[in-house]
GROMACS .gro file of C-alpha atoms in nm:
model
  258
    1ALA     CA    1   0.000   0.000   0.000
    2GLY     CA    2   0.135   0.343  -0.094
    3VAL     CA    3   0.431   0.209  -0.290
    4PRO     CA    4   0.391   0.224  -0.671
    5ALA     CA    5   0.453  -0.109  -0.838
    6SER     CA    6   0.687   0.055  -1.090
    7VAL     CA    7   0.930   0.171  -0.822
    8ASP     CA    8   1.214  -0.068  -0.746
    9ALA     CA    9   1.289   0.023  -0.382
   10PRO     CA   10   1.336  -0.303  -0.192
   11ILE     CA   11   1.485  -0.148   0.123
   12PHE     CA   12   1.203   0.105   0.143
   13THR     CA   13   0.947  -0.170   0.086
   14VAL     CA   14   1.086  -0.362   0.384
   15MET     CA   15   1.077  -0.045   0.596
   16VAL     CA   16   0.714   0.013   0.494
   17GLY     CA   17   0.632  -0.342   0.605
   18TRP     CA   18   0.791  -0.284   0.945
   19SER     CA   19   0.608   0.048   0.982
   20MET     CA   20   0.270  -0.101   0.902
   21ASP     CA   21   0.331  -0.398   1.130
   22PHE     CA   22   0.393  -0.154   1.416
   23PHE     CA   23   0.150   0.133   1.340
   24GLY     CA   24  -0.108  -0.060   1.140
   25ASP     CA   25  -0.198  -0.064   0.771
   26GLY     CA   26  -0.300   0.272   0.637
   27PHE     CA   27  -0.205   0.592   0.460
   28ASP     CA   28  -0.101   0.769   0.782
   29SER     CA   29   0.154   0.500   0.869
   30LEU     CA   30   0.361   0.606   0.569
   31LYS     CA   31   0.393   0.962   0.698
   32VAL     CA   32   0.642   0.841   0.958
   33PHE     CA   33   0.912   0.828   0.689
   34SER     CA   34   0.861   1.194   0.596
   35VAL     CA   35   0.833   1.318   0.956
   36ILE     CA   36   1.130   1.126   1.095
   37SER     CA   37   1.342   1.219   0.791
   38LEU     CA   38   1.262   1.589   0.834
   39VAL     CA   39   1.352   1.573   1.204
   40GLY     CA   40   1.672   1.389   1.110
   41CYS     CA   41   1.766   1.671   0.872
   42LEU     CA   42   1.709   1.926   1.151
   43LEU     CA   43   1.929   1.735   1.394
   44LEU     CA   44   2.212   1.668   1.146
   45VAL     CA   45   2.224   2.029   1.027
   46ALA     CA   46   2.221   2.159   1.384
   47PHE     CA   47   2.482   1.907   1.503
   48ALA     CA   48   2.721   1.987   1.217
   49LEU     CA   49   2.704   2.362   1.280
   50VAL     CA   50   2.700   2.356   1.662
   51ARG     CA   51   3.045   2.196   1.663
   52ARG     CA   52   3.182   2.464   1.427
   53ARG     CA   53   2.991   2.785   1.488
   54GLY     CA   54   2.825   2.746   1.825
   55GLU     CA   55   2.482   2.664   1.957
   56ALA     CA   56   2.307   2.980   1.832
   57VAL     CA   57   2.410   2.923   1.469
   58GLY     CA   58   2.313   2.556   1.486
   59ILE     CA   59   1.967   2.635   1.623
   60LEU     CA   60   1.918   2.905   1.360
   61ALA     CA   61   2.001   2.661   1.082
   62ALA     CA   62   1.761   2.400   1.224
   63LEU     CA   63   1.483   2.660   1.237
   64VAL     CA   64   1.547   2.759   0.875
   65VAL     CA   65   1.520   2.393   0.768
   66ALA     CA   66   1.205   2.347   0.976
   67LEU     CA   67   1.037   2.650   0.817
   68GLN     CA   68   1.176   2.602   0.466
   69PRO     CA   69   0.882   2.670   0.230
   70THR     CA   70   0.980   2.410  -0.030
   71LEU     CA   71   1.106   2.113   0.172
   72LEU     CA   72   0.831   2.133   0.437
   73PRO     CA   73   0.539   2.055   0.200
   74TRP     CA   74   0.724   1.747   0.075
   75ALA     CA   75   0.752   1.628   0.436
   76SER     CA   76   0.378   1.668   0.501
   77VAL     CA   77   0.272   1.378   0.277
   78PRO     CA   78   0.403   1.020   0.243
   79ASN     CA   79   0.692   1.022  -0.004
   80THR     CA   80   1.061   0.939  -0.017
   81VAL     CA   81   1.188   1.293  -0.086
   82PRO     CA   82   1.262   1.383   0.281
   83LEU     CA   83   1.423   1.041   0.328
   84ALA     CA   84   1.637   1.099   0.018
   85ALA     CA   85   1.733   1.447   0.144
   86LEU     CA   86   1.838   1.299   0.480
   87SER     CA   87   2.039   1.028   0.303
   88VAL     CA   88   2.217   1.281   0.078
   89LEU     CA   89   2.301   1.501   0.378
   90ALA     CA   90   2.428   1.208   0.586
   91LEU     CA   91   2.637   1.060   0.302
   92ALA     CA   92   2.796   1.396   0.220
   93LEU     CA   93   2.891   1.440   0.587
   94LEU     CA   94   3.026   1.084   0.598
   95ALA     CA   95   3.237   1.143   0.285
   96GLY     CA   96   3.401   1.435   0.463
   97ALA     CA   97   3.505   1.233   0.767
   98ARG     CA   98   3.875   1.230   0.850
   99TRP     CA   99   3.941   0.858   0.811
  100LYS     CA  100   4.076   0.790   0.462
  101PRO     CA  101   3.827   0.531   0.324
  102ALA     CA  102   3.524   0.738   0.432
  103PRO     CA  103   3.441   0.861   0.077
  104TRP     CA  104   3.446   0.507  -0.061
  105VAL     CA  105   3.221   0.384   0.220
  106ALA     CA  106   2.985   0.673   0.145
  107LEU     CA  107   2.994   0.588  -0.228
  108PHE     CA  108   2.906   0.223  -0.155
  109LEU     CA  109   2.619   0.327   0.071
  110CYS     CA  110   2.506   0.574  -0.196
  111GLY     CA  111   2.475   0.293  -0.449
  112LEU     CA  112   2.290   0.075  -0.200
  113LEU     CA  113   2.045   0.346  -0.092
  114GLN     CA  114   1.974   0.487  -0.438
  115TRP     CA  115   1.879   0.134  -0.544
  116GLY     CA  116   1.690   0.050  -0.228
  117ILE     CA  117   1.520   0.379  -0.136
  118SER     CA  118   1.523   0.646  -0.409
  119PRO     CA  119   1.720   0.719  -0.729
  120LEU     CA  120   1.749   1.083  -0.613
  121ILE     CA  121   2.026   0.979  -0.373
  122VAL     CA  122   2.261   0.931  -0.671
  123VAL     CA  123   2.322   1.309  -0.669
  124VAL     CA  124   2.584   1.262  -0.394
  125ALA     CA  125   2.780   0.997  -0.586
  126PRO     CA  126   3.007   1.234  -0.788
  127ALA     CA  127   3.119   1.415  -0.471
  128CYS     CA  128   3.198   1.087  -0.293
  129TRP     CA  129   3.396   0.963  -0.593
  130ILE     CA  130   3.589   1.291  -0.635
  131GLU     CA  131   3.677   1.307  -0.266
  132GLY     CA  132   3.792   0.944  -0.272
  133VAL     CA  133   4.018   1.010  -0.572
  134ARG     CA  134   4.154   1.327  -0.410
  135ARG     CA  135   4.261   1.137  -0.100
  136SER     CA  136   4.437   0.871  -0.305
  137ILE     CA  137   4.683   1.111  -0.471
  138PRO     CA  138   4.974   1.304  -0.314
  139ARG     CA  139   4.869   1.602  -0.106
  140HIS     CA  140   5.053   1.860  -0.318
  141LEU     CA  141   4.870   1.742  -0.632
  142ARG     CA  142   4.518   1.750  -0.487
  143PRO     CA  143   4.286   1.999  -0.665
  144GLU     CA  144   4.097   2.243  -0.446
  145GLY     CA  145   3.797   2.474  -0.459
  146TRP     CA  146   3.761   2.655  -0.787
  147VAL     CA  147   3.971   2.396  -0.972
  148LEU     CA  148   3.714   2.125  -0.897
  149THR     CA  149   3.423   2.347  -0.997
  150LEU     CA  150   3.588   2.459  -1.322
  151LEU     CA  151   3.690   2.101  -1.403
  152ALA     CA  152   3.331   1.982  -1.357
  153ALA     CA  153   3.204   2.266  -1.575
  154ALA     CA  154   3.462   2.187  -1.844
  155ILE     CA  155   3.363   1.819  -1.851
  156LEU     CA  156   2.992   1.903  -1.881
  157LEU     CA  157   3.054   2.161  -2.153
  158SER     CA  158   3.272   1.913  -2.343
  159LEU     CA  159   2.999   1.650  -2.330
  160ARG     CA  160   2.750   1.908  -2.448
  161GLN     CA  161   2.974   2.003  -2.743
  162LEU     CA  162   3.003   1.633  -2.831
  163GLY     CA  163   2.626   1.616  -2.868
  164ALA     CA  164   2.502   1.514  -2.525
  165ASP     CA  165   2.158   1.643  -2.433
  166PRO     CA  166   2.199   1.882  -2.135
  167ILE     CA  167   1.863   1.782  -1.986
  168SER     CA  168   1.958   1.414  -2.006
  169LEU     CA  169   2.290   1.490  -1.834
  170ALA     CA  170   2.115   1.687  -1.561
  171THR     CA  171   1.849   1.425  -1.497
  172GLY     CA  172   2.101   1.142  -1.498
  173LEU     CA  173   2.338   1.311  -1.253
  174THR     CA  174   2.054   1.390  -1.012
  175GLY     CA  175   1.872   1.058  -1.031
  176CYS     CA  176   1.564   1.209  -1.190
  177THR     CA  177   1.542   0.985  -1.503
  178ASP     CA  178   1.192   0.964  -1.651
  179LEU     CA  179   1.016   1.151  -1.370
  180TYR     CA  180   1.113   1.489  -1.516
  181ARG     CA  181   0.911   1.649  -1.794
  182SER     CA  182   1.065   1.964  -1.935
  183GLY     CA  183   0.841   2.265  -1.878
  184ALA     CA  184   0.608   2.076  -1.642
  185VAL     CA  185   0.811   2.127  -1.324
  186PRO     CA  186   0.831   2.481  -1.179
  187SER     CA  187   1.161   2.654  -1.117
  188ILE     CA  188   1.300   2.641  -0.766
  189PHE     CA  189   1.351   3.018  -0.785
  190GLY     CA  190   0.981   3.066  -0.858
  191SER     CA  191   0.864   2.863  -0.559
  192ASP     CA  192   1.150   2.953  -0.324
  193PRO     CA  193   1.330   3.278  -0.423
  194GLY     CA  194   1.546   3.264  -0.110
  195TRP     CA  195   1.730   2.968  -0.258
  196LEU     CA  196   1.908   3.210  -0.489
  197LEU     CA  197   2.123   3.303  -0.189
  198ALA     CA  198   2.230   2.942  -0.137
  199VAL     CA  199   2.308   2.894  -0.506
  200LEU     CA  200   2.519   3.209  -0.527
  201ALA     CA  201   2.694   3.144  -0.195
  202VAL     CA  202   2.802   2.793  -0.288
  203LEU     CA  203   2.881   2.841  -0.657
  204ILE     CA  204   3.076   3.165  -0.602
  205ALA     CA  205   3.215   3.166  -0.247
  206GLY     CA  206   3.163   2.806  -0.140
  207PRO     CA  207   3.450   2.649  -0.338
  208ARG     CA  208   3.694   2.871  -0.148
  209GLY     CA  209   3.610   2.697   0.181
  210ARG     CA  210   3.904   2.528   0.349
  211ASP     CA  211   3.715   2.290   0.575
  212ALA     CA  212   3.771   1.932   0.456
  213GLN     CA  213   3.463   1.804   0.639
  214PHE     CA  214   3.226   2.017   0.429
  215ARG     CA  215   3.410   1.975   0.096
  216PRO     CA  216   3.193   1.681  -0.021
  217MET     CA  217   2.881   1.882   0.066
  218ARG     CA  218   3.000   2.176  -0.143
  219MET     CA  219   3.083   1.940  -0.429
  220THR     CA  220   2.742   1.771  -0.397
  221LEU     CA  221   2.563   2.102  -0.431
  222VAL     CA  222   2.782   2.213  -0.722
  223ALA     CA  223   2.746   1.876  -0.899
  224GLY     CA  224   2.370   1.885  -0.847
  225LEU     CA  225   2.314   2.244  -0.959
  226LEU     CA  226   2.572   2.290  -1.235
  227PRO     CA  227   2.416   2.049  -1.491
  228TRP     CA  228   2.077   2.216  -1.452
  229LEU     CA  229   2.230   2.564  -1.481
  230LEU     CA  230   2.400   2.461  -1.807
  231SER     CA  231   2.068   2.324  -1.934
  232GLY     CA  232   1.897   2.655  -1.857
  233THR     CA  233   1.655   2.548  -1.584
  234LEU     CA  234   1.648   2.480  -1.210
  235PRO     CA  235   1.343   2.262  -1.135
  236VAL     CA  236   1.213   2.211  -0.783
  237PHE     CA  237   1.221   1.836  -0.838
  238PRO     CA  238   1.476   1.677  -0.791
  239LEU     CA  239   1.679   1.966  -0.642
  240VAL     CA  240   1.457   1.966  -0.334
  241VAL     CA  241   1.683   1.695  -0.185
  242LEU     CA  242   1.971   1.946  -0.181
  243ILE     CA  243   1.790   2.203   0.034
  244PRO     CA  244   1.926   2.091   0.377
  245ILE     CA  245   2.283   2.101   0.241
  246GLY     CA  246   2.221   2.441   0.081
  247ILE     CA  247   2.091   2.586   0.408
  248LEU     CA  248   2.378   2.439   0.610
  249LEU     CA  249   2.648   2.571   0.378
  250THR     CA  250   2.488   2.913   0.334
  251ILE     CA  251   2.450   2.977   0.708
  252ASP     CA  252   2.801   2.842   0.773
  253LEU     CA  253   2.939   3.076   0.506
  254LEU     CA  254   2.753   3.377   0.644
  255ALA     CA  255   2.866   3.292   0.999
  256SER     CA  256   3.228   3.269   0.886
  257ARG     CA  257   3.197   3.619   0.738
  258GLY     CA  258   3.068   3.753   1.070
   0.00000   0.00000   0.00000
């Protein structure tokens, strides 16, 4: 009940079975995944910022996530978007952990979860892979900040010049596949104009950040937004899963600037 037959999400199907065994069969039992995932995003965002910027900044970020006018409606009905957003946030944080194989562990979990829960989770895969490769080469040869962003842009532009469809690239890199219909999905700027701040902060100032823990998060946001920017559109779906990361990085950037 509540899970379309066309969706191949075996892990989520098992979780739905457990939920209905505990809460009972029904539409409302599925809301637990949205509610718990939204609360998980609040806690992870607050925890990550409290350790860096203090309690006040962490609480502010959690409040912004809780009142976010685009993510909140997705968390009010049974769907996997909040669960995918929580997974993307957690995997990006895991990929930035100090122990060396962390990005590869995050990449493996990304593959498992995007198959078992939602294809939207694949948006974090490029950042996990890039961070894993970075850690495997000598320190003095590791690319930083703007180099990574410009390299990603150059690769996408090269593929476009070779004949690749920009919309197909964007949908493939964000796990959207056949769920996206060009022109049918509203722009994220139209439904949430405040997100322009997050986009500008991360694409312009974000790559300059020196904190290794947040590097995979910055790369996730850049890798998720850049293909859509090159295709000329920024749809709400599937970029809604990037909202917790965008809020975290934007508030962290503003806090670092005083």
